[in-house]
Coordinates of C-alpha atoms in Angstrom, one line a residue:
Chain A
M11 CA 110.8 84.7 27.9
R12 CA 107.1 84.8 27.2
L13 CA 105.5 84.7 23.8
T14 CA 103.1 87.8 24.2
K15 CA 100.9 89.1 21.6
D16 CA 102.2 92.4 21.2
L17 CA 105.9 91.0 21.5
L18 CA 105.1 88.6 18.4
S19 CA 103.3 91.2 16.5
G20 CA 106.3 94.0 16.9
V21 CA 108.5 91.0 15.5
M22 CA 106.2 90.3 12.8
F23 CA 105.8 94.0 11.5
L24 CA 109.7 94.3 12.0
A25 CA 110.1 91.5 9.9
F26 CA 107.8 92.6 7.1
G27 CA 109.0 96.4 7.3
A28 CA 112.6 95.6 7.3
G29 CA 112.1 92.6 4.6
A30 CA 110.0 95.2 2.6
A31 CA 112.7 97.8 2.9
V32 CA 115.5 95.9 2.0
I33 CA 113.9 94.4 -1.1
A34 CA 112.8 97.6 -2.5
H35 CA 116.3 99.2 -1.5
G36 CA 117.2 97.1 -4.7
Y37 CA 114.6 99.3 -6.8
N38 CA 115.9 103.0 -7.8
F39 CA 115.3 105.3 -5.2
G40 CA 115.5 108.4 -6.7
T41 CA 115.3 112.0 -4.8
P42 CA 112.1 113.6 -2.8
A43 CA 111.2 115.3 -6.1
R44 CA 111.8 112.9 -8.3
M45 CA 111.0 109.4 -6.7
G46 CA 112.1 106.4 -8.1
S47 CA 109.8 102.9 -7.6
G48 CA 111.8 102.2 -4.6
F49 CA 111.5 105.5 -2.5
F50 CA 107.7 105.0 -1.2
P51 CA 108.3 101.2 -0.6
V52 CA 111.0 102.0 1.5
V53 CA 109.6 104.8 3.4
I54 CA 106.5 102.5 4.2
G55 CA 108.6 99.7 5.3
V56 CA 111.0 101.8 7.4
I57 CA 108.0 103.1 9.3
I58 CA 106.3 99.7 9.7
A59 CA 109.7 98.3 11.0
I60 CA 109.9 101.3 13.4
M61 CA 106.3 100.7 14.8
G62 CA 107.4 96.9 15.5
V63 CA 110.4 98.1 17.5
I64 CA 108.0 100.2 19.5
L65 CA 105.7 97.3 20.1
I66 CA 108.9 94.9 20.9
V67 CA 110.3 97.3 23.6
R68 CA 107.0 98.4 25.0
S69 CA 106.4 94.7 25.3
L70 CA 109.7 94.4 27.1
L71 CA 109.6 97.2 29.2
K72 CA 106.1 96.5 30.6
P73 CA 105.3 92.8 30.4
A74 CA 102.6 93.0 32.5
S75 CA 100.4 95.0 30.0
D76 CA 101.0 92.2 27.3
E77 CA 98.6 89.2 27.2
A78 CA 100.3 85.6 26.1
V79 CA 99.2 84.3 23.0
G80 CA 95.7 82.2 23.4
E81 CA 95.5 78.3 23.1
L82 CA 96.4 77.4 19.3
Q83 CA 94.6 74.7 17.7
F84 CA 96.5 73.8 14.7
R85 CA 94.0 71.3 13.2
P86 CA 91.2 73.6 11.7
L87 CA 94.2 75.8 10.2
V88 CA 96.0 72.6 8.9
F89 CA 93.4 71.0 7.3
I90 CA 91.6 74.2 5.7
S91 CA 94.7 75.6 4.3
A92 CA 95.4 72.0 2.9
A93 CA 91.9 71.7 1.4
I94 CA 92.3 75.0 -0.5
V95 CA 95.6 74.0 -1.5
I96 CA 94.6 70.9 -2.8
F97 CA 91.7 72.4 -4.9
G98 CA 94.0 74.7 -6.3
V99 CA 96.3 72.0 -7.4
L100 CA 93.5 69.8 -9.1
I101 CA 91.3 72.1 -10.5
E102 CA 93.3 72.5 -13.4
D103 CA 93.8 69.2 -14.7
A104 CA 91.0 67.1 -12.9
G105 CA 88.5 69.2 -13.3
L106 CA 85.7 70.9 -10.8
V107 CA 83.9 67.6 -9.5
A108 CA 87.1 66.1 -8.7
S109 CA 88.6 69.2 -7.0
L110 CA 85.5 69.9 -5.1
A111 CA 85.2 66.7 -3.8
A112 CA 88.7 66.7 -2.1
L113 CA 88.0 70.3 -0.9
I114 CA 85.0 69.3 1.1
L115 CA 86.3 65.8 2.2
V116 CA 89.8 67.4 3.4
A117 CA 88.1 70.3 5.2
R118 CA 85.7 68.0 6.7
L119 CA 89.1 66.5 8.7
A120 CA 88.9 70.2 10.2
G121 CA 86.1 69.6 12.3
R122 CA 85.1 66.5 14.5
E123 CA 81.0 66.4 14.3
G124 CA 78.8 64.5 11.4
S125 CA 78.1 60.8 10.1
P126 CA 79.9 59.6 6.9
L127 CA 76.2 59.8 5.2
E128 CA 75.6 63.4 5.7
L129 CA 79.3 63.8 4.3
A130 CA 78.4 61.8 1.4
L131 CA 75.5 63.9 0.9
M132 CA 77.1 67.3 1.4
V133 CA 79.5 66.6 -1.1
V134 CA 76.7 65.5 -4.0
V135 CA 74.7 68.5 -3.1
L136 CA 77.3 71.1 -3.1
I137 CA 78.9 70.2 -6.1
A138 CA 75.2 70.1 -7.6
I139 CA 74.9 73.3 -6.2
A140 CA 77.9 74.7 -7.8
V141 CA 77.9 73.5 -11.2
G142 CA 74.3 74.6 -11.1
I143 CA 75.1 78.5 -10.2
F144 CA 78.8 78.6 -11.8
I145 CA 78.3 76.7 -14.9
Y146 CA 74.8 76.7 -15.7
G147 CA 73.8 80.1 -14.2
L148 CA 76.8 82.2 -14.7
N149 CA 78.2 80.8 -17.7
I150 CA 81.6 80.3 -16.3
R151 CA 84.1 77.8 -18.5
L152 CA 85.0 75.6 -16.0
K153 CA 85.9 71.8 -16.9
L154 CA 83.5 69.3 -15.3
G155 CA 86.0 66.4 -15.3
P156 CA 89.9 65.3 -16.2
Chain B
M10 CA 65.7 121.8 -8.1
N11 CA 68.2 119.4 -9.4
L12 CA 67.9 117.1 -6.7
L13 CA 64.6 115.9 -7.5
S14 CA 65.4 115.1 -11.0
D15 CA 68.6 113.4 -10.3
L16 CA 66.8 111.2 -7.6
A17 CA 63.8 110.5 -10.1
F18 CA 66.5 109.5 -12.8
G19 CA 68.1 107.2 -9.7
F20 CA 64.9 105.6 -9.6
S21 CA 64.2 105.1 -13.0
V22 CA 67.4 103.2 -12.9
A23 CA 66.7 101.2 -10.1
F24 CA 63.1 100.7 -11.3
T25 CA 64.1 98.8 -14.3
F26 CA 63.1 95.1 -14.0
G27 CA 66.5 93.8 -14.0
N28 CA 68.0 96.2 -11.4
L29 CA 65.1 95.7 -9.1
A30 CA 65.2 92.1 -9.3
Y31 CA 68.7 92.5 -8.3
C32 CA 68.2 94.4 -5.5
V33 CA 65.6 91.9 -4.2
L34 CA 67.9 88.9 -4.6
G35 CA 71.0 91.0 -3.0
V36 CA 68.7 91.9 0.0
F37 CA 67.4 88.4 0.5
V38 CA 70.7 86.5 0.2
G39 CA 72.3 89.3 2.2
T40 CA 69.8 88.6 5.0
L41 CA 70.0 84.9 4.5
I42 CA 73.4 84.5 4.9
G43 CA 73.9 87.6 7.7
V44 CA 71.4 85.6 9.7
L45 CA 73.8 82.8 9.4
P46 CA 75.8 82.3 12.5
G47 CA 79.5 83.1 12.5
V48 CA 79.2 84.4 9.0
G49 CA 78.9 88.5 9.1
P50 CA 78.7 91.1 6.3
L51 CA 82.4 91.5 5.6
V52 CA 82.5 87.5 4.9
T53 CA 79.4 87.7 2.7
I54 CA 80.3 90.2 0.4
A55 CA 83.8 89.0 -0.1
V56 CA 82.5 85.3 -1.0
L57 CA 79.6 86.7 -3.4
L58 CA 81.9 89.4 -4.8
P59 CA 83.1 86.8 -7.9
L60 CA 79.4 86.3 -8.8
T61 CA 79.0 89.9 -9.6
F62 CA 81.8 90.3 -11.9
G63 CA 79.6 89.5 -14.8
L64 CA 76.7 92.0 -14.3
P65 CA 76.7 95.2 -15.8
P66 CA 78.2 98.0 -13.1
E67 CA 74.9 99.2 -11.9
A68 CA 73.5 96.2 -11.2
A69 CA 76.5 94.7 -9.4
M70 CA 76.7 97.6 -6.8
I71 CA 72.9 97.6 -6.6
M72 CA 73.2 93.9 -5.5
L73 CA 76.0 94.3 -3.3
A74 CA 74.7 97.0 -1.6
G75 CA 71.5 95.1 -0.9
I76 CA 73.6 92.4 0.1
Y77 CA 75.4 95.1 2.6
Y78 CA 72.0 96.2 4.6
G79 CA 70.3 92.6 4.3
A80 CA 73.5 91.1 5.9
A81 CA 73.5 93.8 8.8
Y82 CA 70.1 93.6 9.4
G83 CA 70.4 89.6 9.3
G84 CA 72.6 90.4 12.0
S85 CA 70.3 92.0 14.3
T86 CA 68.1 89.5 13.9
T87 CA 70.6 86.8 15.3
A88 CA 71.5 89.5 17.8
I89 CA 68.0 89.6 19.2
L90 CA 67.0 85.8 18.8
V91 CA 70.6 83.9 19.9
N92 CA 72.4 86.8 21.6
L93 CA 74.9 86.4 19.0
P94 CA 75.7 89.5 16.8
G95 CA 76.3 89.0 13.4
E96 CA 78.9 91.8 13.4
S97 CA 80.3 94.2 16.5
S98 CA 77.8 96.7 15.4
S99 CA 74.9 94.2 16.5
A100 CA 76.6 94.2 20.0
V101 CA 74.6 96.4 21.6
T102 CA 71.2 95.3 20.5
C103 CA 72.2 92.0 22.0
L104 CA 71.6 93.8 25.3
D105 CA 68.1 94.8 25.1
G106 CA 67.0 92.9 22.3
Y107 CA 67.8 89.2 23.6
Q108 CA 66.2 90.2 27.0
M109 CA 63.1 91.0 24.9
A110 CA 63.0 87.8 23.1
R111 CA 63.7 86.0 26.6
Q112 CA 60.7 87.9 27.9
G113 CA 58.6 86.7 24.8
R114 CA 58.8 90.0 23.0
A115 CA 61.0 88.9 20.2
G116 CA 58.3 90.1 17.7
P117 CA 58.1 93.5 18.8
A118 CA 61.9 93.8 19.2
L119 CA 62.4 92.6 15.4
A120 CA 59.8 94.9 14.2
I121 CA 61.0 98.1 16.1
S122 CA 64.4 97.0 14.6
A123 CA 63.1 96.7 11.3
I124 CA 61.2 99.8 11.7
G125 CA 63.9 102.0 12.9
S126 CA 66.3 100.5 10.3
F127 CA 63.9 102.1 7.8
V128 CA 63.5 105.3 9.2
A129 CA 67.3 105.5 9.5
G130 CA 67.8 104.5 6.2
C131 CA 65.3 107.0 4.3
F132 CA 66.8 109.5 6.1
G133 CA 70.4 108.2 5.2
T134 CA 69.6 108.1 1.4
F135 CA 68.0 111.6 1.3
L136 CA 71.5 112.8 3.2
I137 CA 73.6 111.2 0.5
A138 CA 71.4 112.6 -2.4
I139 CA 71.9 116.1 -0.4
L140 CA 75.6 116.1 0.0
A141 CA 76.6 114.1 -3.0
V142 CA 76.8 117.2 -5.4
P143 CA 78.6 119.6 -3.4
L144 CA 81.0 116.9 -1.9
T145 CA 82.2 116.1 -5.1
E146 CA 82.6 119.5 -6.3
L147 CA 84.7 120.4 -3.5
A148 CA 86.6 116.8 -3.9
L149 CA 87.2 117.9 -7.9
R150 CA 88.9 120.9 -6.6
F151 CA 91.6 118.5 -4.7
G152 CA 94.9 118.2 -5.7
A153 CA 97.5 115.5 -4.9
P154 CA 98.4 117.0 -1.6
E155 CA 94.8 117.0 -0.6
F156 CA 94.1 113.5 -1.7
C157 CA 97.5 112.4 -0.1
S158 CA 96.6 113.7 3.3
L159 CA 92.7 112.7 2.7
I160 CA 94.2 108.9 2.4
V161 CA 96.3 109.5 5.4
L162 CA 93.4 110.7 7.4
A163 CA 91.2 107.8 6.3
L164 CA 93.7 105.0 7.3
I165 CA 94.7 106.7 10.3
A166 CA 91.1 107.1 11.5
T167 CA 90.2 103.3 11.0
A168 CA 93.4 102.3 12.3
V169 CA 93.0 104.0 15.4
L170 CA 89.3 103.3 15.7
V171 CA 89.6 99.6 15.6
R172 CA 89.8 97.4 18.5
G173 CA 93.0 97.2 20.2
S174 CA 96.2 99.1 20.0
M175 CA 96.5 102.2 17.9
I176 CA 100.2 101.3 16.9
K177 CA 99.0 97.7 16.0
G178 CA 96.2 99.5 13.9
I179 CA 98.7 101.9 12.1
A180 CA 101.2 99.1 11.4
V181 CA 98.6 96.9 9.7
A182 CA 97.0 99.6 7.9
L183 CA 100.3 100.3 6.5
L184 CA 101.2 96.7 5.8
G185 CA 97.7 96.6 3.6
V186 CA 99.5 99.9 1.6
L187 CA 102.5 97.9 1.4
F188 CA 101.1 94.9 0.0
G189 CA 98.8 96.9 -2.3
L190 CA 102.1 98.2 -4.2
A191 CA 103.1 94.5 -5.3
G192 CA 102.8 94.5 -9.2
I193 CA 103.8 96.9 -12.2
D194 CA 104.8 100.3 -10.9
V195 CA 102.9 102.7 -13.0
T196 CA 105.1 105.1 -13.0
S197 CA 108.2 103.4 -13.6
G198 CA 107.2 100.1 -15.1
V199 CA 109.4 98.4 -13.0
D200 CA 107.9 95.5 -11.2
R201 CA 107.9 95.1 -7.3
F202 CA 107.5 92.6 -4.8
T203 CA 106.4 90.0 -7.2
F204 CA 109.5 87.6 -6.5
G205 CA 109.0 86.3 -10.2
V206 CA 105.5 84.7 -9.7
P207 CA 103.7 85.4 -13.1
G208 CA 100.2 86.1 -11.3
L209 CA 101.7 89.0 -9.3
I210 CA 102.7 91.4 -12.3
D211 CA 99.3 93.0 -12.0
G212 CA 99.1 93.2 -8.4
I213 CA 97.5 90.8 -6.0
P214 CA 94.0 90.5 -7.0
F215 CA 91.4 92.3 -4.3
V216 CA 89.3 89.4 -3.8
V217 CA 92.0 87.4 -3.2
V218 CA 93.0 89.3 -0.1
A219 CA 89.6 89.8 1.1
M220 CA 88.4 86.6 1.1
G221 CA 91.4 85.3 2.6
L222 CA 91.8 88.0 5.4
F223 CA 87.7 87.6 6.4
A224 CA 86.5 84.1 4.8
F225 CA 89.0 81.9 5.5
A226 CA 90.1 83.5 8.9
E227 CA 86.7 83.7 10.0
I228 CA 86.3 79.8 9.6
I229 CA 89.1 78.6 11.5
R230 CA 88.4 80.9 14.0
N231 CA 84.7 79.4 14.3
L232 CA 86.2 75.6 14.3
E233 CA 87.9 76.6 16.8
H234 CA 85.5 77.3 19.2
A235 CA 82.7 74.8 20.0
E236 CA 79.2 75.6 18.7
H237 CA 76.8 76.5 21.5
R238 CA 73.5 78.5 20.9
E239 CA 69.9 78.6 22.6
I240 CA 67.3 80.1 20.3
Y241 CA 64.3 81.4 21.8
S242 CA 62.1 80.6 18.5
A243 CA 58.9 78.9 20.2
K244 CA 58.0 82.1 21.5
I245 CA 57.8 84.5 18.6
T246 CA 54.2 85.5 18.9
G247 CA 53.0 89.0 18.3
L248 CA 55.0 90.7 15.7
M249 CA 53.6 93.5 16.0
P250 CA 54.7 96.4 18.4
S251 CA 51.9 98.0 20.5
L252 CA 51.4 101.7 20.7
R253 CA 53.1 101.7 23.7
D254 CA 56.5 100.6 22.0
L255 CA 55.9 102.7 19.2
K256 CA 55.2 106.0 21.3
D257 CA 58.6 105.0 23.2
S258 CA 60.6 104.3 20.4
W259 CA 60.2 106.9 18.0
A260 CA 62.2 109.6 19.4
P261 CA 65.0 107.2 20.1
I262 CA 64.7 105.9 16.5
L263 CA 65.4 109.8 15.5
R264 CA 68.0 110.6 17.9
G265 CA 69.6 107.0 16.6
T266 CA 69.6 108.3 13.1
A267 CA 71.3 111.6 13.7
V268 CA 74.0 109.8 15.7
G269 CA 74.4 107.3 13.1
S270 CA 74.1 109.7 10.3
F271 CA 77.3 111.8 12.1
F272 CA 79.3 108.8 12.4
G273 CA 78.9 107.1 9.1
I274 CA 80.2 110.2 7.4
L275 CA 83.5 110.3 9.1
P276 CA 85.6 107.8 7.8
G277 CA 86.5 104.9 10.4
A278 CA 84.2 105.8 12.9
G279 CA 81.5 103.6 11.7
Q280 CA 78.4 101.6 12.6
T281 CA 80.0 100.2 15.9
I282 CA 80.6 103.5 17.7
A283 CA 77.3 105.1 16.0
S284 CA 75.3 102.3 17.9
F285 CA 76.9 102.3 21.2
G286 CA 76.7 106.2 21.0
S287 CA 73.5 106.0 20.8
Y288 CA 72.7 103.0 23.3
A289 CA 74.6 105.3 25.6
I290 CA 72.6 108.5 25.1
E291 CA 69.4 106.9 25.3
K292 CA 70.6 105.1 28.4
K293 CA 71.4 108.5 30.0
I294 CA 68.3 110.7 29.1
S295 CA 66.2 108.0 30.0
S296 CA 63.8 108.6 33.3
T297 CA 64.1 104.8 33.9
P298 CA 67.9 104.0 33.1
E299 CA 67.8 100.7 35.4
R300 CA 65.3 99.0 32.7
F301 CA 68.4 99.3 30.3
G302 CA 69.8 95.9 29.8
R303 CA 66.7 94.4 30.8
G304 CA 64.5 94.4 27.5
A305 CA 63.7 98.3 27.2
I306 CA 62.7 98.7 23.6
E307 CA 64.5 102.2 23.5
G308 CA 67.7 99.9 23.7
V309 CA 67.1 98.3 20.4
A310 CA 65.3 101.2 18.5
G311 CA 68.2 103.6 18.8
P312 CA 70.9 101.8 18.5
E313 CA 69.6 100.2 15.5
A314 CA 68.5 103.1 13.7
A315 CA 72.2 104.6 14.3
N316 CA 73.6 101.4 13.3
N317 CA 71.6 101.6 9.8
A318 CA 72.2 105.4 9.6
S319 CA 75.8 104.8 9.6
A320 CA 75.9 102.0 6.8
Q321 CA 74.2 104.2 4.6
C322 CA 75.9 107.4 5.3
A323 CA 79.4 105.2 5.1
F324 CA 78.6 105.4 1.2
I325 CA 78.9 109.4 1.2
P326 CA 82.7 109.2 1.4
T327 CA 83.0 106.1 -0.9
L328 CA 81.0 107.3 -3.3
T329 CA 82.0 110.9 -3.6
L330 CA 85.7 111.0 -2.6
G331 CA 86.6 107.3 -3.2
I332 CA 87.8 107.0 -0.1
P333 CA 86.1 104.1 2.2
G334 CA 85.9 104.4 5.7
S335 CA 85.5 100.8 6.7
G336 CA 86.3 97.3 5.5
T337 CA 83.1 96.6 4.2
M338 CA 83.2 100.0 2.1
A339 CA 86.7 98.9 1.0
L340 CA 84.9 96.1 -0.2
M341 CA 82.4 98.0 -1.9
L342 CA 84.9 100.2 -3.7
G343 CA 87.0 97.1 -4.8
A344 CA 83.7 95.9 -6.5
L345 CA 83.6 99.1 -8.5
M346 CA 87.2 98.9 -9.4
I347 CA 86.9 95.4 -10.7
Q348 CA 83.9 96.8 -12.8
G349 CA 86.5 99.1 -14.4
I350 CA 85.3 102.3 -12.8
T351 CA 87.9 104.3 -10.9
P352 CA 86.3 105.4 -7.7
G353 CA 86.4 109.1 -7.0
P354 CA 84.7 112.3 -7.6
R355 CA 84.2 111.9 -11.1
V356 CA 81.6 108.7 -10.6
L357 CA 78.9 111.2 -10.2
T358 CA 79.7 112.9 -13.8
S359 CA 80.8 110.0 -15.5
H360 CA 78.5 107.4 -14.5
P361 CA 75.2 109.1 -13.1
E362 CA 73.1 106.1 -13.8
L363 CA 75.2 104.0 -11.5
F364 CA 75.3 106.8 -8.7
W365 CA 71.9 107.8 -8.4
G366 CA 70.7 104.4 -9.5
L367 CA 72.6 103.0 -6.5
I368 CA 71.3 105.9 -3.9
A369 CA 67.4 105.3 -5.0
S370 CA 68.0 101.3 -4.9
M371 CA 69.4 101.8 -1.3
W372 CA 65.9 103.4 -0.1
I373 CA 64.2 100.5 -2.5
G374 CA 66.1 98.3 -0.3
N375 CA 65.5 99.3 2.8
L376 CA 61.9 99.3 2.1
L377 CA 62.1 95.6 0.9
L378 CA 64.0 94.8 4.2
V379 CA 60.7 95.8 5.9
I380 CA 58.6 94.0 3.4
L381 CA 60.9 90.8 3.3
N382 CA 62.0 90.3 6.6
L383 CA 58.9 90.6 9.2
P384 CA 57.0 87.9 7.4
L385 CA 60.0 85.8 6.5
I386 CA 61.3 85.6 10.3
G387 CA 60.0 82.0 10.8
L388 CA 62.5 81.1 7.7
W389 CA 65.1 83.0 9.5
V390 CA 64.8 81.1 12.4
S391 CA 65.2 77.9 10.9
M392 CA 68.5 79.2 9.2
L393 CA 70.0 79.8 12.6
K394 CA 69.2 75.9 13.4
I395 CA 71.8 75.1 10.5
P396 CA 74.9 73.7 12.1
Y397 CA 78.4 75.4 11.4
R398 CA 79.7 72.0 10.1
W399 CA 77.4 72.4 7.1
L400 CA 78.1 76.0 6.4
Y401 CA 81.7 76.3 6.3
P402 CA 81.9 73.7 3.2
I403 CA 79.6 75.9 1.6
I404 CA 81.5 78.9 2.0
L405 CA 84.8 77.2 1.0
V406 CA 83.2 75.8 -2.2
F407 CA 82.0 79.6 -3.1
S408 CA 85.3 81.3 -2.2
C409 CA 87.3 78.9 -4.0
I410 CA 85.5 78.7 -7.3
G411 CA 85.0 82.5 -7.0
I412 CA 88.7 83.1 -6.4
Y413 CA 89.3 80.9 -9.3
T414 CA 87.3 82.1 -11.6
V415 CA 88.7 85.5 -11.6
N416 CA 91.7 85.0 -13.5
H417 CA 91.5 81.2 -14.2
S418 CA 94.7 81.0 -11.9
A419 CA 95.4 78.5 -9.4
I420 CA 98.2 80.5 -8.1
D421 CA 94.9 83.1 -6.8
V422 CA 93.9 79.9 -5.0
W423 CA 97.1 79.4 -3.2
L424 CA 97.7 83.6 -2.5
M425 CA 94.4 83.3 -0.4
V426 CA 95.4 80.6 1.8
M427 CA 98.5 82.9 2.3
F428 CA 96.2 85.6 3.2
G429 CA 94.0 83.2 5.0
V430 CA 97.3 82.4 7.2
L431 CA 98.2 86.0 7.7
G432 CA 94.4 86.8 8.7
Y433 CA 94.7 83.8 11.3
V434 CA 98.1 85.4 12.5
F435 CA 96.8 89.1 13.1
M436 CA 93.7 87.1 15.2
K437 CA 95.9 85.6 17.0
L438 CA 97.9 88.8 17.5
D439 CA 95.1 90.8 18.4
C440 CA 95.5 92.5 15.2
E441 CA 92.2 93.9 13.6
P442 CA 92.0 93.1 9.8
A443 CA 90.0 95.9 8.4
P444 CA 92.6 98.6 7.9
F445 CA 94.8 96.2 6.1
I446 CA 92.3 95.8 3.2
L447 CA 91.8 99.8 3.3
G448 CA 95.7 100.5 3.4
F449 CA 95.6 97.4 0.4
L450 CA 93.3 99.4 -1.7
L451 CA 94.1 102.9 -1.1
G452 CA 98.1 102.1 -1.3
P453 CA 98.7 102.6 -4.7
M454 CA 96.5 105.9 -4.6
L455 CA 98.2 107.2 -1.7
E456 CA 101.4 106.3 -3.5
I457 CA 100.6 108.3 -7.0
N458 CA 99.2 111.4 -5.2
F459 CA 102.3 111.7 -3.0
R460 CA 104.7 111.0 -5.9
R461 CA 102.9 114.1 -7.6
A462 CA 102.6 116.4 -4.6
M463 CA 106.2 115.9 -4.0
L464 CA 106.8 116.4 -7.6
L465 CA 104.8 119.7 -7.8
S466 CA 106.4 121.0 -4.5
R467 CA 110.2 119.8 -6.2
G468 CA 110.6 117.8 -3.0
S469 CA 109.4 120.0 -0.4
F470 CA 107.1 118.2 2.2
D471 CA 105.7 121.8 3.1
I472 CA 103.4 121.4 0.7
F473 CA 100.9 119.3 2.5
I474 CA 100.8 121.9 5.4
T475 CA 100.9 125.0 3.0
H476 CA 97.3 123.7 1.2
P477 CA 94.8 124.5 3.7
I478 CA 92.4 121.7 2.9
S479 CA 95.6 119.2 3.4
A480 CA 97.0 120.7 6.4
G481 CA 93.2 120.5 8.0
F482 CA 92.8 116.7 7.0
L483 CA 96.4 115.9 8.5
L484 CA 95.6 118.1 11.5
A485 CA 92.3 116.1 12.1
A486 CA 94.5 112.8 11.7
L487 CA 97.1 114.0 14.4
A488 CA 93.7 115.1 16.6
L489 CA 92.9 111.6 16.2
I490 CA 96.3 110.2 17.8
V491 CA 96.2 112.7 20.3
L492 CA 92.8 111.8 21.8
M493 CA 93.7 108.1 21.5
V494 CA 96.8 108.6 23.7
I495 CA 94.2 110.2 26.5
P496 CA 93.6 107.0 28.8
T497 CA 89.9 108.0 29.4
I498 CA 88.7 108.6 25.8
R499 CA 90.9 105.4 25.0
Q500 CA 88.8 103.3 27.6
K501 CA 85.5 104.9 26.3
K502 CA 86.6 103.6 22.7
E503 CA 87.5 100.1 23.7
E504 CA 83.9 99.5 25.7
A505 CA 82.6 101.3 22.4
V506 CA 84.1 98.9 19.8
L507 CA 84.2 95.7 22.5
E508 CA 83.6 92.9 20.1
E509 CA 81.5 90.1 22.0
E510 CA 83.1 86.8 21.2

């Protein structure tokens, strides 16, 4: 089976919609006149799931109209995500300087160009700008170091 | 007449030193970032949003509005100089603007685009001022069923008119609604979809969604595609358009303004369709249609005016009804909510200084664009040479610190990664993310109004049809869906919203 855009979107919507409806089923449903907290999310979840099913069925019935998913490059996705996650891990205990340095260095792995000197310069300059704007300019309380 | 005194009041707010400074700063920064390749207005506003949290509401909105049209204008500059539209609405400008640049007429193209935008901006500002009071008075009489149907219309219109399939658009919008519900249910006090995560009790922060979906996904998309650009920078000589250029342009500018204002007010239609529509009209009525695509100045003047008029008029439903018509307007509305102001028809009476100050500042901002941009073309051109490998770390630094400082919570930073991945998946599956942010913002309002309406009607769905205004909104939404099923119209839409990649 070809993994096509419409097919996969359909699966995604079905999963989100059905998942939400199942979770929201655990909340008080109520009646249309006196809705509980579950009514609206269940209804929306079911509609999303139906749309997912329509997309899946349409893609299976007319496979020609559906495009294959383009080539995936995991390098940018993985390294940019990792960079931000690490920033989140470090910011509270290690402070702004270390977390920003880690953010920029890991994010750099997502691309391929540029010299080490350029990278070092970028780390220094960006940290200086960030400290200048956020800590001195906007007076936001952020720890610089550990 | 009240209108004049209201506007005068607005100018008195906008002309205070602080607000004027924020307007200048916003327009400048907006253009600066808008010119940068691969950084569109949505990303710009999302990334800079946290910087405005500490400002008073009027200053924050004035600055964000400045960023908004600054970025839009910056997008036109790149369209003309590098054939790279900063956003989809500038794609039309590429057609003739870039050809003009190749013929050594980049100066006049940029100048006409600035003049056209200014004329359209003046008209747009005036239109907002005229329509604001009657529209808010009408909206104040709306009850729960009317608001509910209006939100449905806004969501459907946006979902149906974005690029790609209608079903995907609607599903993405509803998914946004679903995510918007996470947190404590205001009516019952139960927390929903929080999965025990403490940071989710107050709901997912709006900035987190906006930055993840737009900035993060955009960075990854840009990194996946290798850079290649050619810049016709050496050839910018005469900036001033000739008398002939002006003669050729004034009528397209006026027509573009009219087209743009019309589409701007409609929810969902937006700038892309406005600029495409204007281009199609100019080409159709021209006595020499063969010149289009080969550097016809009318093909720059009309769409640029239409683009800016619709950018201005998009504020009309956002400010008077509290219903945004596009992803960017959703961000503006989100900014308003972060400032603690409930959007809707009451903003006009409860925060007149914000409302009229913002309108006056829009006019000032448009004037500033002309004054600032033409002499600074050299600066913008040099910005174009900045490689993307320098840009994305800057965006990351600003978004990460920005997200973290909202609640001083690392969970928000990780949530942003989650929405970034979602945005990336959307992109790979050809699902436009703009309806998501709209749904996310309007979801809670939709639920509250839906519940109220159903309570009023004692559980009968008839209430949405027996109230005439509500029935009208639903009928319009239905008509849009039916229209899009007709193949020729769908094809036209696809042409109009085609994004150059």
